[in-house]
Amino acid sequence: MEHLEFDDNMFDQGLAGGKVNAEEIQKAISSILLAVGENPEREGLKRTPERVARMYAELFSGYKADPIAVVNDAIFDVKYDEMVIVRDVEFYSLCEHHMFAIYGPCPCGLYSGWEVIGLSKIPRIVDIFARRLQVQERMTRQIADLIRDLLHPQGVGVVVEGLHLCMMMRGVQKHNARMTTSAMHGAFRANLATRQEFLENIGRGASPLQV
């Protein structure tokens, strides 16, 4: 069986550079269905292994994404040395401990200096790292580090507020608990007023998380 390609209608080409081993995933899902007492051959489950393989091709696309291709020359020489904030950037990831969903907002801010980036590219950078098996702390740092390394701004700030289904549906079952992590570079780390301006802006009028 051939590897499944990513669905181009669901992804920008810049994020669709990888493949998954669909045959192995389908075998594993069939084994899981048998292990929990289900019948993989019944009507509702016959194509479930195939559907899961296609889903994983989408959810794990970040492993093969090329950050340079994602940015795609969308960095422009513009003199603008004030704060730029992209709010309400939602992310969806899977925790590496239980392979359950993590999701929530990931606002990003930067002091651009002499370069600005196309607006859509910040969410795409978030997707590069969200579409992998993750822990939230690492993902937050990876997003901030990549923005810093690609743009060389005066400062970068990233805040991630995640709802973790592994804590909501199992274990302690705390449905309203959420985890907030942040990563700051440059002016956002060194200057308290800059950090405070960023945090106040991303908190002002933000929509509440819905479960």
PDB file of C-alpha atoms in Angstrom:
ATOM      1  CA  MET A   1       0.000   0.000   0.000  1.00  0.00           C
ATOM      2  CA  GLU A   2       1.280   3.455  -0.874  1.00  0.00           C
ATOM      3  CA  HIS A   3       1.850   6.195   1.668  1.00  0.00           C
ATOM      4  CA  LEU A   4      -1.041   8.619   2.031  1.00  0.00           C
ATOM      5  CA  GLU A   5      -0.356  12.145   0.873  1.00  0.00           C
ATOM      6  CA  PHE A   6      -1.751  15.098   2.784  1.00  0.00           C
ATOM      7  CA  ASP A   7      -5.071  16.505   1.607  1.00  0.00           C
ATOM      8  CA  ASP A   8      -4.166  19.668  -0.288  1.00  0.00           C
ATOM      9  CA  ASN A   9      -7.632  21.115   0.216  1.00  0.00           C
ATOM     10  CA  MET A  10      -7.067  21.014   3.969  1.00  0.00           C
ATOM     11  CA  PHE A  11      -3.503  22.317   4.071  1.00  0.00           C
ATOM     12  CA  ASP A  12      -1.369  24.973   2.510  1.00  0.00           C
ATOM     13  CA  GLN A  13       1.332  23.478   0.316  1.00  0.00           C
ATOM     14  CA  GLY A  14       4.014  24.825   2.653  1.00  0.00           C
ATOM     15  CA  LEU A  15       2.803  22.518   5.413  1.00  0.00           C
ATOM     16  CA  ALA A  16       2.214  19.441   3.284  1.00  0.00           C
ATOM     17  CA  GLY A  17       5.709  18.098   2.797  1.00  0.00           C
ATOM     18  CA  GLY A  18       5.541  14.863   4.764  1.00  0.00           C
ATOM     19  CA  LYS A  19       4.114  11.380   4.586  1.00  0.00           C
ATOM     20  CA  VAL A  20       2.953   8.830   7.116  1.00  0.00           C
ATOM     21  CA  ASN A  21       3.089   5.066   6.856  1.00  0.00           C
ATOM     22  CA  ALA A  22      -0.623   4.492   6.336  1.00  0.00           C
ATOM     23  CA  GLU A  23      -0.369   0.695   6.248  1.00  0.00           C
ATOM     24  CA  GLU A  24       1.306   0.472   9.658  1.00  0.00           C
ATOM     25  CA  ILE A  25      -1.171   2.894  11.210  1.00  0.00           C
ATOM     26  CA  GLN A  26      -4.108   0.908   9.866  1.00  0.00           C
ATOM     27  CA  LYS A  27      -2.686  -2.332  11.266  1.00  0.00           C
ATOM     28  CA  ALA A  28      -2.174  -0.683  14.662  1.00  0.00           C
ATOM     29  CA  ILE A  29      -5.716   0.721  14.783  1.00  0.00           C
ATOM     30  CA  SER A  30      -7.186  -2.650  13.848  1.00  0.00           C
ATOM     31  CA  SER A  31      -5.196  -4.231  16.683  1.00  0.00           C
ATOM     32  CA  ILE A  32      -6.466  -1.612  19.128  1.00  0.00           C
ATOM     33  CA  LEU A  33     -10.062  -2.221  18.083  1.00  0.00           C
ATOM     34  CA  LEU A  34      -9.614  -5.938  18.696  1.00  0.00           C
ATOM     35  CA  ALA A  35      -7.875  -5.282  22.019  1.00  0.00           C
ATOM     36  CA  VAL A  36     -10.792  -3.233  23.393  1.00  0.00           C
ATOM     37  CA  GLY A  37     -13.293  -5.917  22.374  1.00  0.00           C
ATOM     38  CA  GLU A  38     -14.553  -4.419  19.131  1.00  0.00           C
ATOM     39  CA  ASN A  39     -14.972  -6.031  15.728  1.00  0.00           C
ATOM     40  CA  PRO A  40     -12.935  -4.168  13.062  1.00  0.00           C
ATOM     41  CA  GLU A  41     -15.045  -5.849  10.369  1.00  0.00           C
ATOM     42  CA  ARG A  42     -18.419  -4.493  11.449  1.00  0.00           C
ATOM     43  CA  GLU A  43     -19.942  -1.882   9.197  1.00  0.00           C
ATOM     44  CA  GLY A  44     -19.213   1.208  11.276  1.00  0.00           C
ATOM     45  CA  LEU A  45     -15.551   0.290  11.797  1.00  0.00           C
ATOM     46  CA  LYS A  46     -14.500  -1.169   8.465  1.00  0.00           C
ATOM     47  CA  ARG A  47     -12.911   2.062   7.246  1.00  0.00           C
ATOM     48  CA  THR A  48     -11.942   3.435  10.647  1.00  0.00           C
ATOM     49  CA  PRO A  49      -8.250   2.409  10.360  1.00  0.00           C
ATOM     50  CA  GLU A  50      -8.047   4.183   6.983  1.00  0.00           C
ATOM     51  CA  ARG A  51      -9.738   7.291   8.366  1.00  0.00           C
ATOM     52  CA  VAL A  52      -7.386   7.395  11.343  1.00  0.00           C
ATOM     53  CA  ALA A  53      -4.356   7.076   9.051  1.00  0.00           C
ATOM     54  CA  ARG A  54      -5.566  10.047   7.014  1.00  0.00           C
ATOM     55  CA  MET A  55      -6.206  12.013  10.181  1.00  0.00           C
ATOM     56  CA  TYR A  56      -2.680  11.337  11.466  1.00  0.00           C
ATOM     57  CA  ALA A  57      -1.229  12.521   8.179  1.00  0.00           C
ATOM     58  CA  GLU A  58      -2.896  15.838   8.942  1.00  0.00           C
ATOM     59  CA  LEU A  59      -2.217  16.027  12.687  1.00  0.00           C
ATOM     60  CA  PHE A  60       1.488  15.161  12.373  1.00  0.00           C
ATOM     61  CA  SER A  61       2.322  17.300   9.350  1.00  0.00           C
ATOM     62  CA  GLY A  62       4.567  19.510  11.473  1.00  0.00           C
ATOM     63  CA  TYR A  63       7.350  16.930  11.526  1.00  0.00           C
ATOM     64  CA  LYS A  64       8.064  17.484   7.836  1.00  0.00           C
ATOM     65  CA  ALA A  65       7.230  21.187   7.560  1.00  0.00           C
ATOM     66  CA  ASP A  66      10.031  23.439   6.346  1.00  0.00           C
ATOM     67  CA  PRO A  67       9.896  26.794   8.206  1.00  0.00           C
ATOM     68  CA  ILE A  68      11.573  28.621   5.336  1.00  0.00           C
ATOM     69  CA  ALA A  69       8.999  27.264   2.880  1.00  0.00           C
ATOM     70  CA  VAL A  70       6.179  28.180   5.254  1.00  0.00           C
ATOM     71  CA  VAL A  71       7.346  31.795   5.486  1.00  0.00           C
ATOM     72  CA  ASN A  72       7.773  31.694   1.696  1.00  0.00           C
ATOM     73  CA  ASP A  73       9.567  35.012   1.261  1.00  0.00           C
ATOM     74  CA  ALA A  74       6.822  36.855   3.167  1.00  0.00           C
ATOM     75  CA  ILE A  75       9.362  38.969   5.087  1.00  0.00           C
ATOM     76  CA  PHE A  76       9.351  42.609   4.031  1.00  0.00           C
ATOM     77  CA  ASP A  77      11.663  45.530   4.730  1.00  0.00           C
ATOM     78  CA  VAL A  78       9.421  47.973   6.557  1.00  0.00           C
ATOM     79  CA  LYS A  79      10.568  50.387   9.219  1.00  0.00           C
ATOM     80  CA  TYR A  80       8.165  49.697  12.058  1.00  0.00           C
ATOM     81  CA  ASP A  81       9.594  49.520  15.561  1.00  0.00           C
ATOM     82  CA  GLU A  82       6.399  49.240  17.568  1.00  0.00           C
ATOM     83  CA  MET A  83       4.682  46.143  18.904  1.00  0.00           C
ATOM     84  CA  VAL A  84       2.820  43.782  16.562  1.00  0.00           C
ATOM     85  CA  ILE A  85       0.425  41.272  18.117  1.00  0.00           C
ATOM     86  CA  VAL A  86      -1.441  38.425  16.422  1.00  0.00           C
ATOM     87  CA  ARG A  87      -4.250  37.431  18.786  1.00  0.00           C
ATOM     88  CA  ASP A  88      -6.722  34.563  18.892  1.00  0.00           C
ATOM     89  CA  VAL A  89      -4.462  32.162  16.991  1.00  0.00           C
ATOM     90  CA  GLU A  90      -5.967  28.805  17.885  1.00  0.00           C
ATOM     91  CA  PHE A  91      -3.861  25.668  17.956  1.00  0.00           C
ATOM     92  CA  TYR A  92      -4.656  21.957  18.078  1.00  0.00           C
ATOM     93  CA  SER A  93      -2.044  19.435  19.121  1.00  0.00           C
ATOM     94  CA  LEU A  94      -1.669  16.008  20.740  1.00  0.00           C
ATOM     95  CA  CYS A  95       0.103  15.474  24.045  1.00  0.00           C
ATOM     96  CA  GLU A  96       2.923  12.969  23.778  1.00  0.00           C
ATOM     97  CA  HIS A  97       2.026  11.221  27.050  1.00  0.00           C
ATOM     98  CA  HIS A  98      -1.495  10.029  26.183  1.00  0.00           C
ATOM     99  CA  MET A  99      -1.979  11.189  22.556  1.00  0.00           C
ATOM    100  CA  PHE A 100      -5.002  13.222  23.629  1.00  0.00           C
ATOM    101  CA  ALA A 101      -5.831  16.646  22.254  1.00  0.00           C
ATOM    102  CA  ILE A 102      -4.451  19.935  23.555  1.00  0.00           C
ATOM    103  CA  TYR A 103      -6.099  23.054  22.192  1.00  0.00           C
ATOM    104  CA  GLY A 104      -6.543  26.736  22.907  1.00  0.00           C
ATOM    105  CA  PRO A 105      -5.285  30.203  21.934  1.00  0.00           C
ATOM    106  CA  CYS A 106      -1.666  31.093  21.190  1.00  0.00           C
ATOM    107  CA  PRO A 107      -1.239  34.889  20.869  1.00  0.00           C
ATOM    108  CA  CYS A 108       2.159  35.997  19.558  1.00  0.00           C
ATOM    109  CA  GLY A 109       3.790  39.413  19.755  1.00  0.00           C
ATOM    110  CA  LEU A 110       6.999  40.947  18.449  1.00  0.00           C
ATOM    111  CA  TYR A 111       8.872  44.176  18.022  1.00  0.00           C
ATOM    112  CA  SER A 112       9.659  44.014  14.349  1.00  0.00           C
ATOM    113  CA  GLY A 113      12.520  46.465  13.987  1.00  0.00           C
ATOM    114  CA  TRP A 114      13.265  46.717  10.249  1.00  0.00           C
ATOM    115  CA  GLU A 115      11.285  43.719   8.986  1.00  0.00           C
ATOM    116  CA  VAL A 116       7.643  42.657   9.066  1.00  0.00           C
ATOM    117  CA  ILE A 117       6.147  39.274   8.228  1.00  0.00           C
ATOM    118  CA  GLY A 118       2.961  38.452   6.331  1.00  0.00           C
ATOM    119  CA  LEU A 119       0.066  38.191   8.770  1.00  0.00           C
ATOM    120  CA  SER A 120      -0.860  34.600   7.895  1.00  0.00           C
ATOM    121  CA  LYS A 121       2.655  33.323   8.555  1.00  0.00           C
ATOM    122  CA  ILE A 122       2.505  33.578  12.354  1.00  0.00           C
ATOM    123  CA  PRO A 123      -0.397  31.078  12.574  1.00  0.00           C
ATOM    124  CA  ARG A 124       1.490  28.811  10.164  1.00  0.00           C
ATOM    125  CA  ILE A 125       4.542  28.912  12.417  1.00  0.00           C
ATOM    126  CA  VAL A 126       2.298  27.909  15.326  1.00  0.00           C
ATOM    127  CA  ASP A 127       1.004  24.987  13.242  1.00  0.00           C
ATOM    128  CA  ILE A 128       4.522  23.723  12.499  1.00  0.00           C
ATOM    129  CA  PHE A 129       5.004  22.830  16.154  1.00  0.00           C
ATOM    130  CA  ALA A 130       1.402  22.150  17.162  1.00  0.00           C
ATOM    131  CA  ARG A 131       1.075  19.411  14.541  1.00  0.00           C
ATOM    132  CA  ARG A 132       3.421  17.074  16.364  1.00  0.00           C
ATOM    133  CA  LEU A 133       3.336  15.045  19.563  1.00  0.00           C
ATOM    134  CA  GLN A 134       3.998  17.753  22.130  1.00  0.00           C
ATOM    135  CA  VAL A 135       4.244  18.992  25.662  1.00  0.00           C
ATOM    136  CA  GLN A 136       2.939  22.518  25.977  1.00  0.00           C
ATOM    137  CA  GLU A 137       6.070  23.979  27.562  1.00  0.00           C
ATOM    138  CA  ARG A 138       8.288  22.797  24.714  1.00  0.00           C
ATOM    139  CA  MET A 139       5.865  23.921  22.016  1.00  0.00           C
ATOM    140  CA  THR A 140       5.699  27.430  23.485  1.00  0.00           C
ATOM    141  CA  ARG A 141       9.477  27.767  23.445  1.00  0.00           C
ATOM    142  CA  GLN A 142       9.803  26.336  19.937  1.00  0.00           C
ATOM    143  CA  ILE A 143       7.338  28.859  18.501  1.00  0.00           C
ATOM    144  CA  ALA A 144       9.100  31.795  20.151  1.00  0.00           C
ATOM    145  CA  ASP A 145      12.559  30.566  19.133  1.00  0.00           C
ATOM    146  CA  LEU A 146      11.572  30.132  15.487  1.00  0.00           C
ATOM    147  CA  ILE A 147      10.049  33.619  15.239  1.00  0.00           C
ATOM    148  CA  ARG A 148      13.218  35.018  16.798  1.00  0.00           C
ATOM    149  CA  ASP A 149      15.527  33.076  14.471  1.00  0.00           C
ATOM    150  CA  LEU A 150      13.593  33.851  11.277  1.00  0.00           C
ATOM    151  CA  LEU A 151      12.887  37.549  11.846  1.00  0.00           C
ATOM    152  CA  HIS A 152      15.604  38.695  14.273  1.00  0.00           C
ATOM    153  CA  PRO A 153      13.191  41.136  15.927  1.00  0.00           C
ATOM    154  CA  GLN A 154      13.928  43.296  18.944  1.00  0.00           C
ATOM    155  CA  GLY A 155      11.682  41.073  21.024  1.00  0.00           C
ATOM    156  CA  VAL A 156       9.283  38.119  20.887  1.00  0.00           C
ATOM    157  CA  GLY A 157       6.491  37.068  23.207  1.00  0.00           C
ATOM    158  CA  VAL A 158       4.393  33.907  22.960  1.00  0.00           C
ATOM    159  CA  VAL A 159       1.674  32.783  25.381  1.00  0.00           C
ATOM    160  CA  VAL A 160      -0.133  29.454  25.121  1.00  0.00           C
ATOM    161  CA  GLU A 161      -3.291  28.646  27.080  1.00  0.00           C
ATOM    162  CA  GLY A 162      -4.133  24.996  26.658  1.00  0.00           C
ATOM    163  CA  LEU A 163      -7.032  22.761  27.535  1.00  0.00           C
ATOM    164  CA  HIS A 164      -5.783  19.177  27.917  1.00  0.00           C
ATOM    165  CA  LEU A 165      -8.263  16.399  27.204  1.00  0.00           C
ATOM    166  CA  CYS A 166      -5.969  13.929  28.961  1.00  0.00           C
ATOM    167  CA  MET A 167      -6.785  15.800  32.185  1.00  0.00           C
ATOM    168  CA  MET A 168     -10.425  16.518  31.339  1.00  0.00           C
ATOM    169  CA  MET A 169     -11.646  13.097  30.144  1.00  0.00           C
ATOM    170  CA  ARG A 170      -9.520  10.812  32.333  1.00  0.00           C
ATOM    171  CA  GLY A 171      -7.420  10.874  35.491  1.00  0.00           C
ATOM    172  CA  VAL A 172      -8.321  13.861  37.671  1.00  0.00           C
ATOM    173  CA  GLN A 173     -11.156  14.867  35.274  1.00  0.00           C
ATOM    174  CA  LYS A 174     -10.867  18.608  35.929  1.00  0.00           C
ATOM    175  CA  HIS A 175     -12.967  20.022  33.107  1.00  0.00           C
ATOM    176  CA  ASN A 176     -12.170  23.710  33.568  1.00  0.00           C
ATOM    177  CA  ALA A 177      -8.469  23.461  34.373  1.00  0.00           C
ATOM    178  CA  ARG A 178      -6.158  24.975  31.790  1.00  0.00           C
ATOM    179  CA  MET A 179      -2.427  25.458  31.548  1.00  0.00           C
ATOM    180  CA  THR A 180      -0.732  28.737  30.625  1.00  0.00           C
ATOM    181  CA  THR A 181       2.861  28.862  29.414  1.00  0.00           C
ATOM    182  CA  SER A 182       4.916  31.730  28.024  1.00  0.00           C
ATOM    183  CA  ALA A 183       8.231  32.312  26.287  1.00  0.00           C
ATOM    184  CA  MET A 184       9.847  35.734  25.971  1.00  0.00           C
ATOM    185  CA  HIS A 185      12.920  36.968  24.110  1.00  0.00           C
ATOM    186  CA  GLY A 186      14.663  40.308  23.860  1.00  0.00           C
ATOM    187  CA  ALA A 187      12.627  43.342  24.878  1.00  0.00           C
ATOM    188  CA  PHE A 188       9.741  41.188  26.075  1.00  0.00           C
ATOM    189  CA  ARG A 189      12.045  39.507  28.563  1.00  0.00           C
ATOM    190  CA  ALA A 190      14.288  42.407  29.547  1.00  0.00           C
ATOM    191  CA  ASN A 191      11.736  45.220  29.757  1.00  0.00           C
ATOM    192  CA  LEU A 192       8.928  44.844  32.279  1.00  0.00           C
ATOM    193  CA  ALA A 193       6.843  47.610  30.656  1.00  0.00           C
ATOM    194  CA  THR A 194       7.043  45.901  27.256  1.00  0.00           C
ATOM    195  CA  ARG A 195       6.037  42.573  28.710  1.00  0.00           C
ATOM    196  CA  GLN A 196       3.152  44.189  30.594  1.00  0.00           C
ATOM    197  CA  GLU A 197       1.912  45.964  27.452  1.00  0.00           C
ATOM    198  CA  PHE A 198       1.890  42.654  25.590  1.00  0.00           C
ATOM    199  CA  LEU A 199       0.057  40.783  28.342  1.00  0.00           C
ATOM    200  CA  GLU A 200      -2.521  43.541  28.740  1.00  0.00           C
ATOM    201  CA  ASN A 201      -3.194  43.648  25.000  1.00  0.00           C
ATOM    202  CA  ILE A 202      -3.710  39.912  24.611  1.00  0.00           C
ATOM    203  CA  GLY A 203      -5.978  39.836  27.673  1.00  0.00           C
ATOM    204  CA  ARG A 204      -8.186  42.744  26.627  1.00  0.00           C
ATOM    205  CA  GLY A 205     -11.516  41.604  25.267  1.00  0.00           C
ATOM    206  CA  ALA A 206     -10.376  38.057  24.598  1.00  0.00           C
ATOM    207  CA  SER A 207     -13.159  35.555  24.023  1.00  0.00           C
ATOM    208  CA  PRO A 208     -13.556  32.911  26.747  1.00  0.00           C
ATOM    209  CA  LEU A 209     -12.454  29.381  25.952  1.00  0.00           C
ATOM    210  CA  GLN A 210     -15.310  27.024  25.134  1.00  0.00           C
ATOM    211  CA  VAL A 211     -15.154  23.307  25.874  1.00  0.00           C
TER     212      VAL A 211
END
